Amino acid sequence: MYNQKVNKMWFNYRMSRWSQLFISWLISLVATLGSLFFSEVMGFPPCILCWYQRICMYPLVLIFFTSLFDQNSTVIRYTLSLSILGWIIAAYHNLIYWGVIPENLSPCQAGLSCADVNIEWLGFITIPFLSLTAFTLINIISFLILRNKEA
Amino acid sequence: MNNQKKIILFSTLLSIILIFFVAKFYYQTRHTESMNDLAQDQSQVYVRPHSPTMGPDSAKVTLVEFLDPECESCRAFYPYVKKIMAEFPNQVKLVVRYKAYHGNSKYVISILEAARKQSKFWEVLEVAFYYQPEWGDHHNPQIDILWKYLAESGADIEKLKVDMQDPAIADVIQQDELDSVTLNVRGTPSFFINGIPLREFDPEVLRKQIQEQL
């Protein structure tokens, strides 16, 4: 009875476990290829915080991809630590970008500045913002999967 | 996973990879076009009157190199550039622009600029590159070591020490920095062959691209 009720809520309405994992995989894939496009094609050198976020994002592509073959919710145990850590670094990076945390307290004095703005679409969409968005979405879906594990 | 899901999965994977490469192609085509426009409209961005040059002004090909005397790749590329200059002495004009990335870059650029007053620029550049592993180790830079070897260039060391204090040198570095930003230079060495960026970071490609312009 309870499960039926949960399933009718908007956020997992007709969304199967497979679809949830599929969307997580898709987000991580787009984020990965997007970041490679910025660095390898457009030639923006990644700053140190970008590298830490990449470390958390790139493995998710392969882990979620594998999980699609057995649709096992235990995969979240392996991905959540990465996606939460990535989210924290992305949040920190955005605070530097917005000037909430001063740059000179950040670990980027030597070499590239993490506060350099390479792209800014519509006035607020920057590279760290895209990263934060991706990690946020992946975390939300992961929590939904955890919440609804038995289903 | 049923077949329908497999189809969804692999078609998504393929389309996203395809989008990546189409976007890459589109971006690079547009980038090349804008570089060509820049080469035609703003040739002064590539060569400033203050820039050190080698080869005749009448040369068919102008090779612009943004370099940093403390950069290892610039050192590695230098013998190939020298070989090209020896091979096409009348057809290629080399223009050196500065891009200071490292701790002592500006210091060594000042020495190079001072060397020009004694017409020893290329000799000093050669000495700086040759002994770079000793003075320019990024974990333990020891700029004093360079002074030990500079006499090998034949330059007057005392005069170098005086001339490198010239405040005009800072303006040269500043102008080169501004132009490097205009030209999208994101690393050293960066080459422009008659205004067109080096297609691939490879000495053979550099030579080929020069030959295409002859």
XYZ file of C-alpha atoms in Angstrom:
365
model
C 0.000 0.000 0.000
C 2.650 2.435 1.066
C 4.806 1.656 -1.899
C 1.980 2.278 -4.281
C 1.492 5.691 -2.783
C 5.163 6.568 -3.130
C 5.188 5.457 -6.708
C 2.520 7.942 -7.572
C 4.485 10.894 -6.334
C 5.619 13.215 -9.102
C 9.297 12.564 -8.901
C 9.199 8.855 -9.447
C 5.994 8.613 -11.293
C 6.473 5.837 -13.789
C 10.190 6.239 -13.526
C 11.686 2.787 -13.378
C 14.926 1.930 -11.646
C 16.492 1.470 -15.066
C 15.402 4.918 -16.191
C 16.784 6.490 -13.032
C 20.145 4.854 -13.551
C 20.005 5.647 -17.257
C 19.457 9.343 -16.603
C 22.276 9.389 -14.040
C 24.564 7.768 -16.584
C 23.472 10.227 -19.259
C 24.182 13.231 -17.031
C 27.640 11.951 -16.143
C 28.402 11.181 -19.790
C 27.363 14.627 -20.986
C 29.332 16.241 -18.148
C 32.417 14.193 -18.996
C 32.364 14.850 -22.719
C 31.431 18.483 -22.085
C 34.434 19.011 -19.843
C 36.677 17.306 -22.409
C 35.267 19.614 -25.062
C 36.144 22.679 -23.007
C 39.693 21.524 -22.333
C 40.663 19.572 -25.454
C 38.718 21.312 -28.205
C 38.300 24.862 -26.953
C 41.646 24.756 -25.195
C 40.651 26.036 -21.742
C 43.194 24.637 -19.306
C 41.417 22.973 -16.341
C 42.270 24.481 -12.970
C 43.011 22.309 -9.958
C 39.442 22.339 -8.627
C 38.186 21.323 -12.064
C 40.510 18.332 -11.904
C 39.137 17.237 -8.531
C 35.613 17.461 -9.908
C 36.669 15.438 -12.934
C 38.064 12.746 -10.664
C 34.606 12.431 -9.106
C 32.661 12.655 -12.361
C 34.518 10.488 -14.882
C 34.242 7.141 -13.033
C 30.470 7.627 -12.719
C 30.089 7.159 -16.479
C 31.514 3.654 -16.331
C 29.915 2.661 -13.024
C 26.412 3.763 -14.040
C 26.878 2.187 -17.454
C 27.689 -1.165 -15.878
C 24.786 -0.845 -13.453
C 22.360 -0.572 -16.354
C 22.959 -4.223 -17.137
C 21.780 -5.550 -13.779
C 19.779 -2.555 -12.484
C 21.023 -3.136 -9.005
C 20.380 -0.279 -6.606
C 23.501 -1.209 -4.622
C 25.446 0.704 -7.274
C 24.434 3.851 -5.396
C 26.662 2.743 -2.530
C 29.611 3.055 -4.843
C 28.599 6.210 -6.675
C 27.211 8.315 -3.846
C 30.577 8.944 -2.181
C 31.940 10.206 -5.499
C 28.934 12.312 -6.382
C 28.679 13.897 -2.916
C 32.390 14.697 -2.843
C 32.131 16.110 -6.346
C 29.156 18.202 -5.298
C 31.076 19.667 -2.344
C 34.053 20.604 -4.527
C 31.744 22.064 -7.184
C 29.916 24.098 -4.533
C 33.222 25.396 -3.179
C 34.353 26.250 -6.714
C 31.160 28.199 -7.362
C 31.600 30.151 -4.133
C 35.042 31.206 -5.373
C 33.588 32.111 -8.751
C 30.906 34.250 -7.178
C 33.479 35.891 -4.951
C 31.948 34.622 -1.702
C 35.272 32.989 -0.809
C 38.259 35.170 -1.725
C 40.602 33.650 -4.302
C 43.723 34.095 -2.220
C 42.403 31.592 0.300
C 41.925 28.993 -2.398
C 44.586 26.495 -3.481
C 45.082 28.106 -6.883
C 47.682 30.785 -6.370
C 50.285 29.080 -8.505
C 49.440 28.607 -12.146
C 45.836 28.840 -13.150
C 43.289 30.796 -11.240
C 40.125 28.948 -10.301
C 38.284 32.271 -10.447
C 39.008 32.863 -14.133
C 35.799 33.017 -16.111
C 36.138 31.283 -19.457
C 32.524 31.099 -20.455
C 29.395 32.779 -19.163
C 26.134 32.016 -20.913
C 23.018 34.018 -20.031
C 25.030 35.714 -17.334
C 25.114 32.827 -14.848
C 25.912 29.558 -16.647
C 29.624 29.010 -16.107
C 31.685 25.823 -16.230
C 31.607 25.268 -12.425
C 27.879 25.999 -12.468
C 27.343 23.255 -15.049
C 29.378 20.915 -12.865
C 27.359 21.779 -9.773
C 24.127 21.227 -11.685
C 25.254 17.805 -12.895
C 26.325 16.659 -9.424
C 23.114 18.015 -7.879
C 20.910 16.118 -10.345
C 22.873 12.892 -9.893
C 22.623 13.204 -6.104
C 18.874 13.848 -6.213
C 18.290 10.767 -8.366
C 20.596 8.715 -6.132
C 18.637 9.702 -3.030
C 15.394 8.807 -4.780
C 16.795 5.392 -5.575
C 17.954 4.908 -1.971
C 14.615 6.029 -0.600
C 12.773 3.623 -2.764
C 15.167 0.720 -2.598
C 12.627 -2.018 -1.950
C 10.467 -1.012 -4.867
C 18.143 -5.656 -19.698
C 15.797 -6.279 -22.602
C 16.549 -5.500 -26.208
C 14.559 -2.305 -26.285
C 16.620 -0.909 -23.423
C 19.814 -2.000 -25.109
C 18.810 -0.138 -28.246
C 18.026 2.982 -26.210
C 21.332 2.709 -24.362
C 23.601 2.230 -27.336
C 21.831 4.667 -29.632
C 22.102 7.312 -26.899
C 25.786 6.552 -26.442
C 26.438 6.760 -30.173
C 24.451 9.967 -30.658
C 26.224 11.722 -27.804
C 29.645 10.736 -29.117
C 28.539 11.828 -32.587
C 27.353 15.187 -31.225
C 30.745 15.620 -29.580
C 32.641 15.134 -32.816
C 30.261 17.220 -34.907
C 30.580 20.051 -32.367
C 34.342 19.632 -32.417
C 34.455 19.849 -36.209
C 32.118 22.852 -36.231
C 34.114 24.660 -33.561
C 37.447 24.043 -35.259
C 36.198 25.137 -38.664
C 34.889 28.366 -37.217
C 38.052 28.884 -35.223
C 40.255 28.473 -38.312
C 38.072 30.942 -40.222
C 38.312 33.550 -37.506
C 42.088 33.060 -37.299
C 42.349 33.576 -41.063
C 40.313 36.772 -40.779
C 42.551 37.942 -37.980
C 45.667 37.196 -40.033
C 44.320 39.404 -42.819
C 42.850 42.251 -40.798
C 45.281 42.612 -37.931
C 48.719 41.559 -39.053
C 50.329 43.850 -36.454
C 49.137 41.490 -33.711
C 51.613 38.883 -34.956
C 54.656 41.070 -35.480
C 55.410 44.187 -33.463
C 58.265 46.523 -34.371
C 59.978 45.560 -31.105
C 60.065 41.825 -31.852
C 63.373 40.019 -32.437
C 63.515 38.499 -35.910
C 65.726 36.215 -37.952
C 65.680 36.055 -41.747
C 64.906 38.643 -44.413
C 61.838 40.900 -44.357
C 61.139 39.833 -47.931
C 60.702 36.202 -46.832
C 57.636 34.461 -48.197
C 56.798 32.843 -44.892
C 56.625 34.588 -41.548
C 56.949 32.149 -38.695
C 55.813 33.636 -35.396
C 56.798 31.759 -32.259
C 55.498 32.599 -28.806
C 58.090 31.234 -26.440
C 59.133 31.190 -22.831
C 62.863 30.690 -22.155
C 61.990 28.673 -19.054
C 59.627 26.291 -20.873
C 60.869 22.757 -21.563
C 58.802 22.260 -24.711
C 60.237 25.472 -26.168
C 63.664 24.042 -25.513
C 62.702 20.749 -27.131
C 61.295 22.507 -30.201
C 64.226 24.866 -30.616
C 66.559 22.526 -32.585
C 63.797 21.876 -35.104
C 63.164 25.590 -35.541
C 66.875 26.098 -36.049
C 66.960 23.343 -38.637
C 64.059 24.904 -40.506
C 65.792 28.295 -40.463
C 68.968 26.705 -41.841
C 67.014 24.911 -44.527
C 65.077 27.969 -45.734
C 67.381 30.906 -44.923
C 65.860 33.236 -47.538
C 62.273 32.088 -47.487
C 61.419 32.119 -43.784
C 61.452 34.986 -41.325
C 61.277 33.945 -37.699
C 59.655 36.316 -35.218
C 60.038 35.709 -31.504
C 57.269 36.797 -29.156
C 57.385 36.306 -25.416
C 54.941 34.536 -23.162
C 56.111 34.455 -19.555
C 54.626 31.476 -17.719
C 57.203 30.604 -15.073
C 58.840 32.223 -12.077
C 62.019 33.411 -13.770
C 60.622 33.843 -17.277
C 60.504 37.620 -17.105
C 63.992 37.751 -15.655
C 65.446 35.691 -18.509
C 63.446 37.649 -21.089
C 65.074 40.786 -19.679
C 68.487 39.202 -20.223
C 67.495 38.321 -23.792
C 66.310 41.861 -24.466
C 69.564 43.212 -23.023
C 71.483 40.818 -25.282
C 69.836 42.366 -28.318
C 71.684 45.593 -27.615
C 74.895 43.654 -28.215
C 73.387 41.692 -31.120
C 73.777 38.523 -29.070
C 70.098 37.599 -28.821
C 70.285 34.212 -30.559
C 73.503 33.272 -28.824
C 72.055 34.029 -25.377
C 68.810 32.242 -26.232
C 70.816 29.198 -27.196
C 72.797 29.234 -23.928
C 69.613 29.736 -21.912
C 67.921 26.775 -23.602
C 70.978 24.552 -23.435
C 71.449 24.930 -19.682
C 67.745 25.226 -18.898
C 67.593 21.888 -17.028
C 70.128 23.314 -14.568
C 68.772 26.794 -13.926
C 65.117 26.282 -14.775
C 64.145 23.153 -12.854
C 60.575 24.010 -11.846
C 60.930 22.377 -8.450
C 64.179 24.085 -7.672
C 64.849 27.052 -9.968
C 68.326 28.503 -9.536
C 68.606 31.477 -11.806
C 72.158 32.300 -10.622
C 73.435 29.210 -12.403
C 72.475 30.798 -15.717
C 74.904 33.686 -15.116
C 77.751 31.188 -14.849
C 77.157 30.036 -18.404
C 76.164 33.292 -20.088
C 79.776 34.142 -20.900
C 79.684 31.243 -23.384
C 77.386 33.339 -25.547
C 80.145 35.906 -26.035
C 77.998 38.645 -24.561
C 79.400 41.293 -22.212
C 78.006 40.170 -18.860
C 78.404 43.492 -17.070
C 76.613 45.286 -19.883
C 73.836 42.681 -19.787
C 73.310 43.330 -16.091
C 72.933 47.048 -16.724
C 70.811 46.810 -19.869
C 68.363 44.301 -18.418
C 67.190 46.993 -15.983
C 65.722 49.010 -18.876
C 62.071 49.736 -17.969
C 61.091 49.528 -21.669
C 61.478 45.732 -21.453
C 58.377 45.499 -19.267
C 56.372 47.194 -22.039
C 57.606 44.650 -24.574
C 56.538 41.766 -22.329
C 53.211 43.461 -21.673
C 52.481 44.007 -25.388
C 53.406 40.416 -26.228
C 51.128 39.210 -23.448
C 48.206 41.265 -24.785
C 48.768 39.973 -28.327
C 49.016 36.400 -27.095
C 45.568 36.784 -25.558
C 44.190 38.198 -28.832
C 45.698 35.247 -30.682
C 44.360 32.700 -28.200
C 47.819 31.483 -27.237
C 47.328 29.016 -24.387
C 50.723 27.413 -24.193
C 54.294 27.658 -25.328
C 55.695 27.234 -27.847
C 52.846 28.475 -30.057
C 53.538 28.880 -33.742
C 51.794 30.859 -36.452
C 52.759 30.204 -40.043
C 51.730 33.259 -42.053
C 49.127 33.859 -39.385
C 47.768 30.316 -39.335
C 48.222 28.377 -36.090
C 50.237 25.171 -36.135
C 47.765 22.367 -36.900
C 49.367 19.774 -34.688
C 52.012 20.049 -31.990
C 54.685 18.243 -33.971
C 57.958 19.530 -35.514
C 57.266 17.602 -38.736
C 53.896 19.297 -39.120
C 55.589 22.649 -38.571
C 57.981 21.960 -41.410
C 55.197 20.709 -43.665
C 53.019 23.718 -42.965
C 55.895 26.041 -43.860
C 56.536 24.171 -47.091
C 52.887 24.508 -48.045
C 53.290 28.288 -47.931
C 56.426 28.404 -50.079
